[in-house]
XYZ file of N, CA and C in Angstrom:
504
model
N 161.285 67.302 35.418
C 160.467 66.364 35.107
C 160.622 64.711 35.647
N 162.166 64.672 35.849
C 162.346 63.043 36.416
C 162.110 62.763 37.956
N 162.146 64.180 38.699
C 161.902 63.993 39.839
C 160.717 63.749 40.353
N 159.651 64.567 39.686
C 158.492 64.492 39.523
C 158.027 62.714 39.583
N 158.379 62.159 38.559
C 158.282 60.881 38.238
C 158.652 59.719 39.255
N 159.942 60.238 39.574
C 160.437 59.134 40.600
C 159.315 59.544 42.171
N 159.116 60.711 42.401
C 157.947 60.585 43.526
C 156.814 60.035 43.499
N 156.261 59.936 42.143
C 154.953 59.427 41.672
C 155.277 57.656 42.055
N 156.628 57.545 41.512
C 156.884 55.840 41.477
C 156.883 55.488 42.918
N 157.318 56.442 43.706
C 157.644 56.040 45.317
C 156.577 55.794 46.093
N 155.595 57.338 45.696
C 154.067 57.109 46.398
C 153.366 55.642 46.096
N 153.438 55.313 44.570
C 152.753 54.225 44.192
C 153.328 52.891 44.809
N 154.961 52.772 44.798
C 155.083 51.645 45.523
C 154.630 51.467 46.943
N 154.830 52.731 47.805
C 154.452 52.774 49.066
C 153.254 52.270 49.665
N 152.093 53.048 48.520
C 150.940 52.571 48.635
C 150.536 51.017 48.526
N 151.046 50.660 47.482
C 151.125 48.938 47.020
C 151.593 48.146 48.109
N 152.465 48.869 48.868
C 153.105 47.922 49.761
C 152.657 47.942 51.090
N 152.030 49.165 51.348
C 151.523 49.122 52.902
C 149.977 48.515 52.529
N 149.416 48.388 51.480
C 148.187 48.017 51.483
C 148.099 46.509 51.537
N 149.117 45.829 50.550
C 149.372 44.539 50.893
C 149.847 44.297 52.023
N 150.624 44.565 52.738
C 150.844 44.521 54.121
C 149.756 44.226 55.053
N 149.126 45.595 54.868
C 147.877 45.577 56.159
C 146.765 44.442 55.630
N 146.728 44.273 54.174
C 145.359 43.188 54.076
C 145.954 41.600 54.226
N 147.184 41.292 54.182
C 147.784 40.134 53.975
C 148.641 39.241 54.898
N 149.594 40.230 54.999
C 150.911 39.515 55.590
C 150.853 39.449 57.376
N 149.859 40.222 57.325
C 150.020 40.522 59.292
C 149.675 39.331 59.677
N 150.111 38.655 61.015
C 149.617 37.488 61.754
C 148.290 37.819 62.112
N 147.901 38.810 62.427
C 146.431 38.975 63.192
C 145.481 39.822 62.314
N 144.214 39.994 62.774
C 143.424 40.705 61.897
C 142.858 41.894 62.970
N 142.592 42.883 62.172
C 142.353 44.403 62.981
C 141.049 44.230 63.642
N 140.132 43.261 63.453
C 139.161 43.176 64.094
C 139.094 42.368 65.440
N 139.900 41.804 65.535
C 140.358 41.073 66.787
C 141.335 41.857 67.657
N 141.209 41.251 69.113
C 141.761 41.460 70.284
C 143.409 41.381 69.998
N 144.223 42.166 69.783
C 145.928 41.736 69.353
C 146.541 40.855 70.810
N 145.766 41.142 71.872
C 146.178 40.449 72.918
C 145.828 39.106 73.458
N 144.942 38.615 72.576
C 144.299 37.393 72.716
C 144.690 36.705 71.830
N 144.869 35.217 71.851
C 144.888 34.093 71.098
C 144.321 33.268 71.570
N 142.929 32.977 71.548
C 142.312 31.834 71.966
C 142.258 30.521 71.193
N 142.885 30.342 70.069
C 142.799 29.297 69.256
C 144.347 28.523 70.350
N 145.040 29.197 70.800
C 146.342 28.416 71.442
C 146.477 28.413 73.088
N 145.410 29.349 73.531
C 145.087 29.357 74.679
C 145.990 30.289 75.723
N 146.454 31.489 75.191
C 147.466 32.093 75.599
C 146.880 33.664 75.257
N 147.227 34.309 76.674
C 146.504 35.594 76.631
C 147.811 36.399 77.151
N 147.403 37.623 76.800
C 148.730 38.619 77.564
C 147.709 39.839 78.500
N 148.529 39.635 79.636
C 148.082 40.198 80.903
C 148.303 41.568 81.261
N 149.463 42.048 80.718
C 149.467 43.234 80.964
C 151.353 43.222 81.293
N 151.638 44.427 82.023
C 153.082 44.231 82.999
C 152.932 44.725 84.399
N 153.908 43.978 85.061
C 153.743 44.033 86.672
C 155.341 43.863 86.569
N 155.797 44.444 88.081
C 156.947 43.926 88.730
C 157.269 42.936 89.645
N 158.397 42.768 90.063
C 158.875 41.329 90.571
C 158.135 41.483 91.813
N 157.672 42.485 92.679
C 156.961 42.310 93.964
C 155.348 42.036 93.957
N 155.026 42.264 92.555
C 153.455 42.144 92.611
C 153.135 41.186 91.763
N 154.282 40.338 90.818
C 153.645 39.147 90.026
C 153.329 37.964 90.860
N 153.949 37.701 92.117
C 153.829 36.746 92.778
C 152.478 36.901 93.699
N 152.110 38.063 94.135
C 150.890 38.354 95.102
C 149.885 38.621 94.214
N 149.935 39.062 92.930
C 148.571 38.641 92.365
C 148.124 37.697 91.988
N 149.193 36.669 91.708
C 148.954 35.093 91.487
C 148.338 34.667 92.357
N 148.815 34.676 93.706
C 148.394 34.204 94.919
C 146.990 34.768 95.120
N 146.633 35.754 94.738
C 145.297 36.394 95.133
C 144.151 36.028 94.607
N 144.993 36.022 92.995
C 143.459 35.762 91.853
C 142.955 34.392 91.489
N 144.307 33.666 91.390
C 143.807 32.013 91.379
C 143.314 31.452 92.038
N 143.548 31.779 93.383
C 142.507 30.892 94.317
C 141.278 31.537 94.330
N 140.897 32.827 94.081
C 139.667 33.366 93.886
C 139.044 32.420 92.902
N 139.356 31.844 92.053
C 138.748 30.909 91.085
C 138.747 29.488 91.451
N 139.099 28.946 92.377
C 139.159 27.613 92.692
C 140.537 27.012 92.386
N 141.482 27.804 91.736
C 143.094 27.239 91.658
C 143.850 26.946 92.797
N 144.500 25.935 92.883
C 145.556 25.669 93.803
C 146.893 25.986 92.925
N 147.972 26.816 93.597
C 149.408 26.893 92.754
C 150.119 25.435 93.199
N 150.269 25.013 92.182
C 151.275 23.875 92.259
C 152.778 24.119 92.549
N 153.226 25.112 91.737
C 154.917 25.152 91.716
C 155.219 26.817 91.093
N 156.028 26.934 91.363
C 157.103 28.218 90.921
C 158.103 27.876 90.203
N 158.458 28.397 89.126
C 159.862 28.033 88.487
C 160.298 29.439 87.928
N 161.546 29.500 88.300
C 162.416 30.673 87.940
C 163.744 30.526 87.351
N 163.880 31.336 86.262
C 164.983 30.878 85.440
C 165.675 32.509 85.399
N 166.736 32.827 84.525
C 167.317 33.950 84.428
C 166.263 34.986 83.439
N 165.332 34.312 83.029
C 164.657 35.512 82.092
C 163.250 35.304 82.155
N 162.558 34.339 82.832
C 161.033 33.851 82.788
C 160.772 33.325 84.362
N 159.767 33.867 84.910
C 159.393 33.472 86.066
C 157.867 32.668 85.647
N 157.426 31.414 86.421
C 156.261 31.085 86.019
C 155.645 30.348 87.191
N 154.317 30.366 87.152
C 153.882 29.985 88.064
C 152.671 28.971 87.266
N 152.728 27.797 88.174
C 151.640 26.669 87.319
C 150.599 26.286 88.392
N 149.096 25.826 87.941
C 148.134 25.389 88.948
C 148.183 24.067 88.798
N 147.665 23.647 90.051
C 147.219 22.238 89.668
C 145.890 21.720 88.832
N 145.654 20.850 88.737
C 144.312 20.614 87.360
C 143.046 20.672 88.424
N 142.164 21.466 88.030
C 140.988 21.921 88.916
C 140.260 20.838 88.164
N 139.457 20.187 88.764
C 138.035 19.152 87.997
C 137.176 20.137 88.156
N 136.466 19.829 87.053
C 135.091 20.941 86.917
C 134.082 20.085 86.101
N 132.893 20.530 85.997
C 131.761 20.076 85.496
C 131.984 20.703 84.103
N 131.850 19.901 82.828
C 132.010 19.970 81.512
C 131.027 20.739 81.248
N 130.944 22.198 80.362
C 130.108 22.970 79.992
C 129.141 22.188 79.035
N 128.098 22.856 78.836
C 126.736 22.350 77.751
C 127.648 21.784 76.712
N 128.265 22.723 76.079
C 128.800 22.494 74.618
C 130.065 21.350 74.943
N 130.869 21.016 76.086
C 131.359 19.823 76.139
C 131.099 18.927 76.226
N 129.800 18.562 76.796
C 129.125 17.620 77.179
C 128.430 17.026 75.815
N 128.105 17.834 75.135
C 127.518 17.924 73.606
C 128.478 17.120 72.806
N 129.862 17.411 73.005
C 130.889 16.671 72.138
C 131.380 15.268 72.980
N 130.734 14.975 74.078
C 131.101 13.543 74.429
C 131.891 13.631 75.609
N 131.978 14.579 76.438
C 133.173 14.765 77.313
C 132.291 14.480 78.829
N 133.012 13.282 79.392
C 132.319 12.825 80.682
C 132.597 14.080 81.904
N 134.098 14.457 81.654
C 134.502 14.994 82.749
C 135.615 16.105 82.231
N 135.558 17.225 82.711
C 136.810 18.020 82.637
C 137.582 18.613 83.309
N 138.932 18.972 83.198
C 139.776 19.875 83.985
C 140.693 20.669 83.401
N 140.997 21.850 84.216
C 141.643 23.130 83.464
C 143.146 23.529 84.436
N 143.935 23.753 83.809
C 145.213 24.119 84.443
C 145.722 25.286 83.880
N 146.218 26.147 84.663
C 147.035 27.497 84.309
C 148.188 27.834 84.523
N 148.929 28.589 83.482
C 150.454 28.852 83.837
C 150.194 30.321 83.258
N 150.902 30.854 84.175
C 151.219 32.484 84.023
C 152.945 32.633 83.910
N 153.106 32.917 82.903
C 154.590 33.008 82.475
C 154.534 34.516 82.317
N 155.878 34.834 82.993
C 156.259 36.383 83.376
C 157.619 36.376 82.610
N 157.952 36.988 81.281
C 159.255 37.490 80.787
C 159.689 38.552 81.414
N 160.857 38.634 81.740
C 161.337 39.757 82.318
C 162.220 40.421 81.027
N 161.803 41.939 81.272
C 162.100 43.005 80.397
C 163.602 43.296 81.116
N 164.641 42.775 80.521
C 165.787 42.805 80.916
C 166.613 44.401 81.280
N 166.061 45.384 80.693
C 166.519 46.551 80.509
C 165.639 47.559 81.537
N 164.728 46.746 82.515
C 163.840 47.468 83.357
C 164.114 47.328 84.828
N 165.364 47.033 85.262
C 165.746 47.074 86.771
C 165.538 48.245 87.343
N 165.022 48.223 88.731
C 164.753 49.453 89.529
C 164.853 48.537 90.734
N 165.650 49.807 91.447
C 165.853 49.209 93.191
C 164.630 49.179 93.739
N 163.361 49.762 93.500
C 162.064 49.601 94.098
C 161.532 48.547 94.019
N 161.420 47.838 92.518
C 160.529 47.041 92.219
C 161.154 45.752 91.520
N 162.652 45.899 91.476
C 163.217 44.935 90.727
C 163.157 44.993 89.469
N 162.453 43.996 88.574
C 162.347 43.665 87.413
C 161.106 44.196 87.043
N 160.702 44.615 85.740
C 159.453 44.381 85.279
C 159.360 43.262 84.260
N 158.043 42.903 84.196
C 157.519 41.242 83.440
C 156.612 41.910 82.482
N 156.541 41.432 81.293
C 155.368 40.917 80.394
C 154.598 39.511 80.845
N 153.389 40.015 81.258
C 152.769 38.504 81.461
C 151.875 37.891 80.636
N 151.796 36.662 80.799
C 151.042 35.918 79.749
C 150.268 34.753 80.494
N 149.041 34.444 80.309
C 148.297 33.391 80.896
C 148.281 32.300 79.794
N 148.424 31.009 80.173
C 148.315 29.849 79.217
C 147.136 29.131 79.742
N 146.313 28.754 79.221
C 145.149 27.577 79.992
C 144.993 26.320 78.951
N 145.046 25.423 79.807
C 144.522 23.875 79.246
C 143.441 23.758 79.694
N 142.561 23.107 78.683
C 141.320 22.575 78.941
C 141.343 21.138 78.311
N 141.075 20.008 79.300
C 141.354 18.853 78.849
C 139.906 17.947 79.237
N 139.548 17.022 78.357
C 138.194 16.463 78.924
C 138.418 15.013 79.119
N 137.498 13.973 79.597
C 137.732 12.588 79.785
C 136.533 11.877 78.510
N 137.544 11.181 77.742
C 136.225 10.778 76.580
C 137.148 9.633 76.178
N 136.494 8.381 75.925
C 137.337 7.288 75.307
C 138.330 7.100 76.083
N 138.158 6.841 77.156
C 139.182 6.193 78.388
C 140.502 7.056 78.389
N 140.505 8.219 77.947
C 141.788 8.733 78.198
C 141.362 10.858 78.151
N 142.220 11.167 78.616
C 141.995 13.006 78.649
C 142.683 13.390 77.462
N 141.886 14.323 76.742
C 142.558 14.830 75.486
C 141.714 16.233 75.414
N 142.660 17.140 74.795
C 142.538 18.837 74.601
C 140.853 18.951 74.073
N 140.193 19.489 74.954
C 138.851 20.122 74.387
C 138.974 21.218 73.621
N 138.283 21.557 72.257
C 138.217 22.504 71.447
C 137.602 23.499 72.217
N 137.880 24.831 71.993
C 137.424 25.811 72.723
C 135.802 25.950 72.132
N 135.161 26.150 73.098
C 133.925 26.374 73.175
C 133.380 28.168 73.533
N 132.260 28.586 73.210
C 131.949 29.708 73.540
C 131.922 29.666 75.101
N 131.125 28.971 76.018
C 131.360 29.036 77.436
C 132.564 29.029 78.194
N 133.644 28.274 77.559
C 134.941 28.154 78.143
C 135.708 29.460 77.929
N 135.442 30.204 76.732
C 135.884 31.339 76.442
C 135.634 32.425 77.206
N 134.469 32.570 77.781
C 133.702 33.548 78.466
C 134.244 33.181 79.816
N 134.439 31.872 80.458
C 134.904 31.447 81.661
C 136.451 32.275 81.832
N 137.341 31.863 80.662
C 138.653 32.251 80.474
C 138.776 33.450 80.450
N 138.119 34.321 79.848
C 138.071 35.553 79.704
C 137.856 36.504 81.123
N 136.784 35.979 82.004
C 136.990 36.525 83.131
C 137.941 36.401 83.932
N 138.690 35.293 83.904
C 140.158 35.213 84.649
C 141.008 36.031 84.146
N 140.972 36.229 82.833
C 142.040 37.031 82.356
C 141.669 38.561 82.729
N 140.568 38.962 82.418
C 140.023 40.526 82.612
C 140.739 40.749 84.219
N 140.214 39.648 85.336
C 140.631 40.069 86.610
C 142.135 40.068 86.717
N 142.426 39.418 86.062
C 144.221 39.528 86.325
C 144.759 40.833 85.638
N 144.357 41.227 84.543
C 144.827 42.414 84.116
C 144.292 43.609 84.871
N 143.271 43.576 85.403
C 142.941 44.775 86.490
C 143.934 44.596 87.663
N 144.197 43.686 88.040
C 145.242 43.693 89.339
C 146.713 43.940 88.509
N 146.919 43.556 87.412
C 148.435 44.255 87.035
C 148.654 45.709 86.653
N 147.238 46.050 86.565
C 147.093 47.736 85.998
C 147.251 48.444 87.531
N 146.358 47.744 88.333
C 146.565 48.298 89.905
C 147.595 48.472 90.415
N 148.643 47.414 90.146
C 149.953 47.429 90.843
C 150.742 48.143 89.877
N 150.740 48.376 88.917
C 152.175 48.961 88.096
C 152.142 50.406 88.202
């Protein structure tokens, strides 16, 4: 009899624990894409290797009118940073009072340290960070994300994801 009682308590505890974990403790919602955090402007792009990281950035970013400003490499991270691209504000941005807006992209590739290959160097987990600022009250300030900007960003993110998948 005590074994059945312990099993029932274990099942009850496990059920309550898993229910509370999935409903309140997770840092994401199940109805959202796990690889997009549009509130912070950081998007997961996928994985690529050393050979194709730079090639993909040099191909896709100019397609959308961005110029690469600099490359930064450290032992664990490679980054590509674009120059500010001046654009006309979206309608929602104009409604917020922004006279001009500009966008900058940083693509960060975090090296997977145990992935070295003689063929392609290291593999990277790649992330896109996007900043959208607007001119208002004689200064540039971060613009809250609007639906039009989300669509614009998602178009760039999807293009980069397709290229990273193609080269993997």
